[in-house]
Coordinates of C-alpha atoms and ligand atoms in Angstrom, one line a residue:
X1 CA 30.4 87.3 16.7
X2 CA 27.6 84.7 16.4
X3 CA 25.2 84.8 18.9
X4 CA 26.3 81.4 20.6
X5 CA 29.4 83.4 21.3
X6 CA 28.0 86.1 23.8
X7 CA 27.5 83.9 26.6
X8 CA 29.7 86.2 28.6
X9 CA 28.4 88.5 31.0
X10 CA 29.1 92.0 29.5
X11 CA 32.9 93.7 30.0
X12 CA 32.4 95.9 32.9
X13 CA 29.0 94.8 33.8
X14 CA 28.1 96.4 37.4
X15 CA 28.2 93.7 39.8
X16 CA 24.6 93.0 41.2
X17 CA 23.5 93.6 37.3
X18 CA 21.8 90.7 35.0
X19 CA 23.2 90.5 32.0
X20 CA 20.9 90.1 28.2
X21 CA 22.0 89.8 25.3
X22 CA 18.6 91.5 23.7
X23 CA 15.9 93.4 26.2
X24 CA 12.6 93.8 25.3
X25 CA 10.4 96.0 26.6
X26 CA 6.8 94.6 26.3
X27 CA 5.8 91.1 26.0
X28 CA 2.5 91.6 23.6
X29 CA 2.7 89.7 20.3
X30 CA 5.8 91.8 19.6
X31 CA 7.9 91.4 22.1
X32 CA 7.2 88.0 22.5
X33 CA 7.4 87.0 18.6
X34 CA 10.6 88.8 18.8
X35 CA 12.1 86.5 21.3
X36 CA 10.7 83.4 20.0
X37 CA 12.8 84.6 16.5
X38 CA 15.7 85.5 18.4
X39 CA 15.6 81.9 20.4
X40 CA 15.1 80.1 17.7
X41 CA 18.4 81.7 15.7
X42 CA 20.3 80.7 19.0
X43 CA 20.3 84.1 20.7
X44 CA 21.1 82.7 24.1
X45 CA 19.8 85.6 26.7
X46 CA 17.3 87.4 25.6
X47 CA 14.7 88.6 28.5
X48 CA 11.3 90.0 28.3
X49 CA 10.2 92.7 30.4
X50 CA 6.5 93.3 30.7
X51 CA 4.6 96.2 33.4
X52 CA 1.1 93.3 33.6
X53 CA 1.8 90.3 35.5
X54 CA 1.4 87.0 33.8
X55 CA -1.4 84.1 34.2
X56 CA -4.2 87.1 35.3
X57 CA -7.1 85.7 34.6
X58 CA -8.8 85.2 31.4
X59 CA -11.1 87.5 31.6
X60 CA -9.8 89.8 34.1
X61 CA -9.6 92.9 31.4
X62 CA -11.4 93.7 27.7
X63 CA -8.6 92.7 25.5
X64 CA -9.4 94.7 22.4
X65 CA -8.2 93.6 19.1
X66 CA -9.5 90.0 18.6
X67 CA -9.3 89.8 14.4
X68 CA -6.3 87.3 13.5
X69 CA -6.6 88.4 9.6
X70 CA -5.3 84.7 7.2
X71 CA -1.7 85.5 7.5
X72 CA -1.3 85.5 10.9
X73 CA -1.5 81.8 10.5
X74 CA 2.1 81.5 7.9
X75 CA 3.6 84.1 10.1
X76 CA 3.2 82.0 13.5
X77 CA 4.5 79.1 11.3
X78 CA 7.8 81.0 10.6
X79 CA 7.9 81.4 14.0
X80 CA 7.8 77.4 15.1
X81 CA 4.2 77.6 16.4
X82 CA 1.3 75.7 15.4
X83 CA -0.8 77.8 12.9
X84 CA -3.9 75.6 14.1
X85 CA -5.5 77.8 16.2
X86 CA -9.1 76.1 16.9
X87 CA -7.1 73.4 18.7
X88 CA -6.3 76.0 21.1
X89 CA -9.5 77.6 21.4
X90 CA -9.9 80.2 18.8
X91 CA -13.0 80.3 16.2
X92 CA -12.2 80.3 12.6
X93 CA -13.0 84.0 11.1
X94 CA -13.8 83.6 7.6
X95 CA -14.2 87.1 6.0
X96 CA -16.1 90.2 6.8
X97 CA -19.8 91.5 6.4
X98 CA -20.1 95.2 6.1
X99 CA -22.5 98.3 6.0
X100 CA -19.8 100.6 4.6
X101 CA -20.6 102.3 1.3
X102 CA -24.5 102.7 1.0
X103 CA -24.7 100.2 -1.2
X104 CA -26.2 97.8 1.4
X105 CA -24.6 95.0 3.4
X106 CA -21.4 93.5 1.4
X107 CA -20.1 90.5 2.3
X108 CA -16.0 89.7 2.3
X109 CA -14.8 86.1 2.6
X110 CA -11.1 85.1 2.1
X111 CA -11.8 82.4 0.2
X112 CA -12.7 84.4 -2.5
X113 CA -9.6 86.4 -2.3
X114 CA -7.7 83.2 -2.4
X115 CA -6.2 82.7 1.0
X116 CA -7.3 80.4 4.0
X117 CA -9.4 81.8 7.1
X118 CA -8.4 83.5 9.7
X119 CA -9.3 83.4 13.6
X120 CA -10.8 85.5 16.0
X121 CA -8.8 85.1 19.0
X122 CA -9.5 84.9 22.8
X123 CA -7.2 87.8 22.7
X124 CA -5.8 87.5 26.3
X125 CA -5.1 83.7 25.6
X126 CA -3.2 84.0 22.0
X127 CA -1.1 86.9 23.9
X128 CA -0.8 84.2 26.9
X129 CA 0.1 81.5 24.8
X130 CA 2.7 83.1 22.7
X131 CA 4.2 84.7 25.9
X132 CA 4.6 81.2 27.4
X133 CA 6.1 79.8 23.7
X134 CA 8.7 82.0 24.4
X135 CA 9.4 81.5 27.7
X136 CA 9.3 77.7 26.9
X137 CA 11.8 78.0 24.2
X138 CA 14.6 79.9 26.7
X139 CA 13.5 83.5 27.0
X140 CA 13.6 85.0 30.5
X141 CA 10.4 86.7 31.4
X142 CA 10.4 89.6 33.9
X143 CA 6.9 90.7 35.2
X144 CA 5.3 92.6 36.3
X145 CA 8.4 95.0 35.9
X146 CA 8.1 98.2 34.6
X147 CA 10.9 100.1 32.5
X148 CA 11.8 102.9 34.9
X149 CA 15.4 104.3 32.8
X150 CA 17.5 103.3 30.1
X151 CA 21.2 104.9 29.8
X152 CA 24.1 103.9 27.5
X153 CA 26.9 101.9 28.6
X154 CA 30.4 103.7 27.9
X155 CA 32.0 100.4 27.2
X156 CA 28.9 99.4 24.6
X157 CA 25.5 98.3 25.4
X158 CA 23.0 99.7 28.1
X159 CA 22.0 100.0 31.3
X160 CA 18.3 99.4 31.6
X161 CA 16.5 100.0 34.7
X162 CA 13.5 98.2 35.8
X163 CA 10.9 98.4 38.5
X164 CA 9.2 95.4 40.5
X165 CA 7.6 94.4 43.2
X166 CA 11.3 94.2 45.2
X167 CA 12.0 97.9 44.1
X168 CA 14.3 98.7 41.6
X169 CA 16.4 96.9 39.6
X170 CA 19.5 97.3 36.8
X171 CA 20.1 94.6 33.5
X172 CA 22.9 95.4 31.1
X173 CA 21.4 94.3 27.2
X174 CA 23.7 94.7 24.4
X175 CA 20.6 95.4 22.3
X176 CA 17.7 96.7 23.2
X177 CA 13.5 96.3 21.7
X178 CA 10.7 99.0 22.2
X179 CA 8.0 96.5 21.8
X180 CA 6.2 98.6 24.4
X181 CA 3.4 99.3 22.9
X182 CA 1.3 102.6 21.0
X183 CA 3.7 104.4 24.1
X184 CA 6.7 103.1 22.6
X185 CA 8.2 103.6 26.0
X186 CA 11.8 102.8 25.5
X187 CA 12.5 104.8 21.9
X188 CA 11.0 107.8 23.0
X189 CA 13.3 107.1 26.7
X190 CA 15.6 107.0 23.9
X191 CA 14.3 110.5 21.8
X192 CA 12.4 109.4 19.3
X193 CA 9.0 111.5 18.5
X194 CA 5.3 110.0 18.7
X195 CA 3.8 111.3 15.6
X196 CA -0.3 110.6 15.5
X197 CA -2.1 111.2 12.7
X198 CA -5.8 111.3 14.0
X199 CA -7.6 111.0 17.0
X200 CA -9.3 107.8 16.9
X201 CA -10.5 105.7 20.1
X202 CA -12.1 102.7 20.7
X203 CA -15.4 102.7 22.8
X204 CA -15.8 98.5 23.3
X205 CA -17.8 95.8 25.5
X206 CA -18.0 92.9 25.9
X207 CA -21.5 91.0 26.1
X208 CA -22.8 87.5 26.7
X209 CA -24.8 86.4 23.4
X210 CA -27.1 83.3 23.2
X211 CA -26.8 80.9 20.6
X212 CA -29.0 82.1 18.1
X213 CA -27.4 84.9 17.8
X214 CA -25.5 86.0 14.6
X215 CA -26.5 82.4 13.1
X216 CA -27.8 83.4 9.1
X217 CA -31.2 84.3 8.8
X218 CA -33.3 83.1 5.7
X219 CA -32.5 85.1 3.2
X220 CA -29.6 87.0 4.7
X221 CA -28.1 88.6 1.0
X222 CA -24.8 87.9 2.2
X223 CA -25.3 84.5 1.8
X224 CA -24.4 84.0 5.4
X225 CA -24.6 84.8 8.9
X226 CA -22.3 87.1 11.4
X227 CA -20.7 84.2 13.0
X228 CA -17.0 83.4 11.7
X229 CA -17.3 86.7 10.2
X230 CA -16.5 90.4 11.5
X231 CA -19.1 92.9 11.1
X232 CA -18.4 96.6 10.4
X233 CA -21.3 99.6 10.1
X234 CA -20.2 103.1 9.3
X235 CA -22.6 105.8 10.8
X236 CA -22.5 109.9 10.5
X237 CA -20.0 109.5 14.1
X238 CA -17.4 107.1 13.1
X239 CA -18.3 102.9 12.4
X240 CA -19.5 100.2 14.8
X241 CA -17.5 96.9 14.8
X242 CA -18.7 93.2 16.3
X243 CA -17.7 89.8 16.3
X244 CA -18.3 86.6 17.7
X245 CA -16.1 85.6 20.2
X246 CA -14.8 81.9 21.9
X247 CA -16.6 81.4 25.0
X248 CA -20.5 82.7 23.8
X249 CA -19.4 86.4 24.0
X250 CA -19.7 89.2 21.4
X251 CA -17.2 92.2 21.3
X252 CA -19.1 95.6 20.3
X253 CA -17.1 98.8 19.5
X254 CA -17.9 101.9 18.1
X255 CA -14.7 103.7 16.5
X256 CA -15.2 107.7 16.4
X257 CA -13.0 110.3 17.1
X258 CA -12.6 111.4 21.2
X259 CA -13.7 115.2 21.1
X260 CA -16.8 113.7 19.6
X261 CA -17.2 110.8 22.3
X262 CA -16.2 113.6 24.5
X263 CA -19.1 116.2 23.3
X264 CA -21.5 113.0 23.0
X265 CA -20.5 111.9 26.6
X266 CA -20.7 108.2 24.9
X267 CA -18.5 107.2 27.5
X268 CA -21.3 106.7 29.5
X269 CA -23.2 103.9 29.7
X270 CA -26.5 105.5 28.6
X271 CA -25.1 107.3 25.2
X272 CA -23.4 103.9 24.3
X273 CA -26.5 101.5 24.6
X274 CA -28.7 104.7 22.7
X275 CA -25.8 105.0 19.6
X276 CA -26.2 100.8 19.2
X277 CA -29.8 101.2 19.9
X278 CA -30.0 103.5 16.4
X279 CA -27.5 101.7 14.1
X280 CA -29.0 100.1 11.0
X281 CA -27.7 96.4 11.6
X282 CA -26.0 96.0 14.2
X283 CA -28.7 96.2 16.4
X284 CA -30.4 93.1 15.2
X285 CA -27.0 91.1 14.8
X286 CA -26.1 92.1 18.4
X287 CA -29.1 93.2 20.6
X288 CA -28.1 95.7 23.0
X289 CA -29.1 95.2 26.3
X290 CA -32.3 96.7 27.2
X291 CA -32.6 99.9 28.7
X292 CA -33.4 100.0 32.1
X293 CA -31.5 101.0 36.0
X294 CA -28.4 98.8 35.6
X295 CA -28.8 97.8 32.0
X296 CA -25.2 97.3 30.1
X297 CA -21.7 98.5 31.2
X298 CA -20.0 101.4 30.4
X299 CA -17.7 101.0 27.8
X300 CA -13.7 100.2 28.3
X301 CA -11.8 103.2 25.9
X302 CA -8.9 102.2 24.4
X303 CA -6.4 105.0 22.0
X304 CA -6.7 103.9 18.2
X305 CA -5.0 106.6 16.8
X306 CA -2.6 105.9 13.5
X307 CA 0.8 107.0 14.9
X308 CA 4.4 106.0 14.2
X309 CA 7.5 106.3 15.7
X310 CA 9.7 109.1 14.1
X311 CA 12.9 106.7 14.0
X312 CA 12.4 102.8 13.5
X313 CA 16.1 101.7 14.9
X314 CA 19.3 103.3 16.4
X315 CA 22.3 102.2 17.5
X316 CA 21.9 99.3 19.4
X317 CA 18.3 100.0 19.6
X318 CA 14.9 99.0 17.3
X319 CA 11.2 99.6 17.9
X320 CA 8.3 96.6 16.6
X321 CA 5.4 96.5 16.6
X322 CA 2.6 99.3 17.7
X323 CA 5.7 100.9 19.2
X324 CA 6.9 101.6 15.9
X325 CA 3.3 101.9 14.2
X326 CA 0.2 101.9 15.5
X327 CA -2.7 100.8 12.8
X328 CA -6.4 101.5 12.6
X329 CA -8.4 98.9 13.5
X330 CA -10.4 99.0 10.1
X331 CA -7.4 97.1 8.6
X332 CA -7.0 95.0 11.0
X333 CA -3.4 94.8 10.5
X334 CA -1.9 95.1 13.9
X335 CA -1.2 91.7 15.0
X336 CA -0.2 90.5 11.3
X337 CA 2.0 93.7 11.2
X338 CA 3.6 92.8 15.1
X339 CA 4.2 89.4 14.4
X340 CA 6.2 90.8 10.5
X341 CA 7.9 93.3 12.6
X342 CA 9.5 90.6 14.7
X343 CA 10.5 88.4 12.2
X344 CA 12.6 91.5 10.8
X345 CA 14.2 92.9 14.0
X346 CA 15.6 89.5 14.5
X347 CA 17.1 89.4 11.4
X348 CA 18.4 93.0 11.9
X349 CA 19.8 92.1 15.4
X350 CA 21.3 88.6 14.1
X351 CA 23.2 91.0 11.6
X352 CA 24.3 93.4 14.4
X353 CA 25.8 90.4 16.2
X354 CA 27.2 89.1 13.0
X355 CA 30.9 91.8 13.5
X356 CA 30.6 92.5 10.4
X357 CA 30.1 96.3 10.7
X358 CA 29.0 97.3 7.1
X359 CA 26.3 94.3 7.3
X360 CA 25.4 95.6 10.6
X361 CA 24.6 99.5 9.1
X362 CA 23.1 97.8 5.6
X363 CA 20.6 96.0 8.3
X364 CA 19.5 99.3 10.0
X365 CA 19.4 101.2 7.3
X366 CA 17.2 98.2 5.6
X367 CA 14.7 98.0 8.7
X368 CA 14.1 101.6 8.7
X369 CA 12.8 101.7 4.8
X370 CA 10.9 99.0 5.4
X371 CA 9.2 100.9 8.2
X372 CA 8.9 103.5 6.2
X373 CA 7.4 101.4 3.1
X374 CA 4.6 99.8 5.4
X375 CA 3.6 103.3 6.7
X376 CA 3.3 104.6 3.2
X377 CA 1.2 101.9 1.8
X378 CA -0.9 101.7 4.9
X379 CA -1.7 105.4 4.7
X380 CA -2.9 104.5 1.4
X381 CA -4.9 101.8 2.3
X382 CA -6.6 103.9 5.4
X383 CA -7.5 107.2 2.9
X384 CA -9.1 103.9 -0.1
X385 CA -11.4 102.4 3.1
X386 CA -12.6 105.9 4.1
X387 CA -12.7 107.3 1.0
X388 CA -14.8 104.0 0.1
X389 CA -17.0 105.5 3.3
X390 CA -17.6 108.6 2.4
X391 CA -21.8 108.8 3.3
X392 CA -21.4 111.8 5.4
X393 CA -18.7 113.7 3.7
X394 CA -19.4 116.9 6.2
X395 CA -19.2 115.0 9.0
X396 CA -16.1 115.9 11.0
X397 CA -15.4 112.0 11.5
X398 CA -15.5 111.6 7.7
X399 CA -14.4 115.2 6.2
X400 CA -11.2 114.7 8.9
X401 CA -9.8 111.9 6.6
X402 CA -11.0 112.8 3.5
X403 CA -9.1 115.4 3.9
X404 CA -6.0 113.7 4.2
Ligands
FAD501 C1 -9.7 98.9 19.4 C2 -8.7 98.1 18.8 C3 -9.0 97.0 18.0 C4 -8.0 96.2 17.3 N1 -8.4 95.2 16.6 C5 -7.5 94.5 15.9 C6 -7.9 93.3 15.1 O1 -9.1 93.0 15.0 N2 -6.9 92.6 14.5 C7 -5.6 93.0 14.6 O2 -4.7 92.3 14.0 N3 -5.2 94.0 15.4 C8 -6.1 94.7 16.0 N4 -5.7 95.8 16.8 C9 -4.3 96.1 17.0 C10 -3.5 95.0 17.8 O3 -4.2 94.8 19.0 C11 -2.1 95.6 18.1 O4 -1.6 95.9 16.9 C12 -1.2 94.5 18.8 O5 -1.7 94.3 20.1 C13 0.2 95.1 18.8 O6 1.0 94.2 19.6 P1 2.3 94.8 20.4 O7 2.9 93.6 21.0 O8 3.0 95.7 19.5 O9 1.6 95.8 21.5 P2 0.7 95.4 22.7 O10 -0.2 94.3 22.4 O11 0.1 96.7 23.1 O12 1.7 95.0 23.9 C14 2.6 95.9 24.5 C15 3.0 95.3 25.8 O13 4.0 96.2 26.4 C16 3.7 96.2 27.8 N5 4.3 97.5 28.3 C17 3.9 98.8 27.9 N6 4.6 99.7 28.5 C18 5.5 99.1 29.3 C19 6.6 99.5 30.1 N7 6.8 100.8 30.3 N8 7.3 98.6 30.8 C20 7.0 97.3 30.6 N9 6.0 96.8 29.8 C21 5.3 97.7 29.1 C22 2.2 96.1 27.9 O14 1.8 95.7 29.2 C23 1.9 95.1 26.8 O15 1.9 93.8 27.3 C24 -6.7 96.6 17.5 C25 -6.3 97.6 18.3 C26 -7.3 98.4 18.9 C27 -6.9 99.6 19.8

């Protein structure tokens, strides 16, 4: 059946029920990315469910993960949007300056390795925007509405169950997307297995900077500054990251694993400001603010972990996104990696709709080794930048994946 033809509620629908074509459970890049794909191959009800309510303000919440690496661009292209991001209020991000090996500060630009810049976002407005895209091209957006139950429909399909503001609330989806999130709320509603692989966490502010401030210094050996570039400092704990934001604000993490934030208590205010007060660099690219009753917030905590779903797709079902893997920030490959992952459960999906039943398993059975391929080379990739690291080889945050 193409999907022009499924503009029929569902057989047997329960009266009172909406009726989608494709649910998605999460609207981050994702879930959004997936229903623009799915819109834009004539998928005609495709809703998106999301547990935040949309239009909060900008800066309501620390929106971590602000790094659009140069492909992001091409992928948003595939998906009908603009690739210019500056126009919208992003700042070109040109390459990276790190502190990583001991062999002093190394700079990384992308020119070099042959590809265009990239941007670092306003994180909550890109998610905003493409959110909006979406809706503007057809997709129904439900939230705040939280996914509350999922059961299988005898006749084909499912019964999803969704809680709002008015209560509670059934739609019948013939397909549904976990794009949910490092939870992956609906595949493992559905039995699939989080596995994580470490323990990483974020530990990340957000600070007002002055103009001066990451502009190149005379002399600077990596023949640049810190602005339009991210900066990453590896210390005995774990490694700091910083970059320039739109709006004259700086983000500042610290990645390290929680039972040593835990035994450090760097949760706290106090620890945070004294860790950035003793790294090598990052202190003078990014003062910290001075010490004193009041002085700097504590810092939001986000999960970071490497994890992966245990099953990429089921019947009917098919996880994108950090619901099917969650990346480590050091390869900044989440939203790159979202935005792929939507492009390819579309094409699954359009092949599910297609009634052609040995297409349908070929697609599965396709998405689920590519899954499988990305995890393996990104594993890879994780154990070559930590490996690269390795200053403090006894260090628990540095003999954990050394190990691996
Ligand atoms: C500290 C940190 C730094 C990062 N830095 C970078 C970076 O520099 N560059 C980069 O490319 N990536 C980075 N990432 C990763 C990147 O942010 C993610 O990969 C990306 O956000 C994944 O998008 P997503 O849509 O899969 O998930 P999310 O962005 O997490 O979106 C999931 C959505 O699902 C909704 N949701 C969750 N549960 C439910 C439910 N039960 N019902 C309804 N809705 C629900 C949530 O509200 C949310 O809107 C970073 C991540 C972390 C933790």
């Amino acid at each position: 059946m193409s999907p022009e033809a499924s503009r029929d509620p569902l057989p047997g629908a329960p009266p009172g029920t909406d009726a989608a074509d494709v649910l998605i459970v999460g609207a981050g890049p994702a879930g959004s990315a997936t229903a623009l794909a799915l819109r834009a191959a004539g998928v005609p009800r495709v809703v998106l469910v999301d547990r935040a309510a949309h239009g909060s303000p900008e800066r309501a919440a620390l929106r971590v993960g602000e790094s659009a690496t140069p492909n992001v661009g091409p992928l948003l292209a595939r998906l009908g949007l603009p690739d210019d991001l500056g126009r919208l209020g992003h700042r070109p991000y040109h390459g990276n300056l790190s502190l990583w090996s001991g062999d002093g500060e190394t700079a990384d630009d992308f020119l070099r390795r042959g590809s265009g810049h990239g941007w670092h976002l306003d994180r909550a407005r890109f998610d905003r925007w493409l959110r909006e895209a979406a809706v503007e091209r057809g997709a129904r957006l439900l939230a705040p509405a939280t996914l509350a139950g999922i059961e299988r429909r005898p006749e084909g399909g499912w019964t999803v169950g969704l809680r709002d503001a008015a209560g509670q609330r059934s739609v019948t989806a013939r397909v549904v997307v976990d794009a949910g999130g490092r939870r992956a709320p609906l595949a493992t509603a559905l039995g699939a297995r989080r596995r994580r692989l470490d323990r990483l966490i974020a530990l990340a502010v957000d600070v007002k900077i002055d103009g001066a401030v990451g502009a190149a210094p005379a002399g600077d050996p990596a023949g640049g500054g810190f602005r339009g570039r991210s900066f990453v400092e590896a210390v005995e704990i774990g490694w700091w990251y910083a970059a320039v934001l739109p709006g004259g604000r700086a983000i500042v993490t610290l990645m390290t694993d929680d039972d040593i934030a835990r035994a450090a208590g760097l949760a706290g205010a106090g620890a945070f400001r004294s860790a950035w007060a003793a790294t090598a660099r990052l202190r003078d690219l990014v003062p910290p603010p001075e010490d004193g009753p009041g002085a700097g917030a504590a810092p939001a905590v986000f999960s970071a972990a490497s994890q992966h779903v245990d099953r990429a797709v089921g019947a009917g079902w098919i996880a994108v996104g950090d619901a099917l893997i969650g990346f480590d920030p050091l390869t900044s490959s989440g939203i790159a990696g979202a935005l792929d992952d939507a492009l390819a459960a579309a094409d699954t999906i359009l092949r599910w709709f297609s009634g052609d039943g040995t297409a349908a398993r070929a697609a599965a059975i396709g998405y689920a080794r590519r899954a499988e391929d990305t995890l393996r080379r990104y594993l890879a990739e994780r154990t070559r930048h930590y490996t690269a690291g390795g200053r403090w080889p006894d260090a628990p945050f540095w003999s954990r994946r050394a190990a691996r």
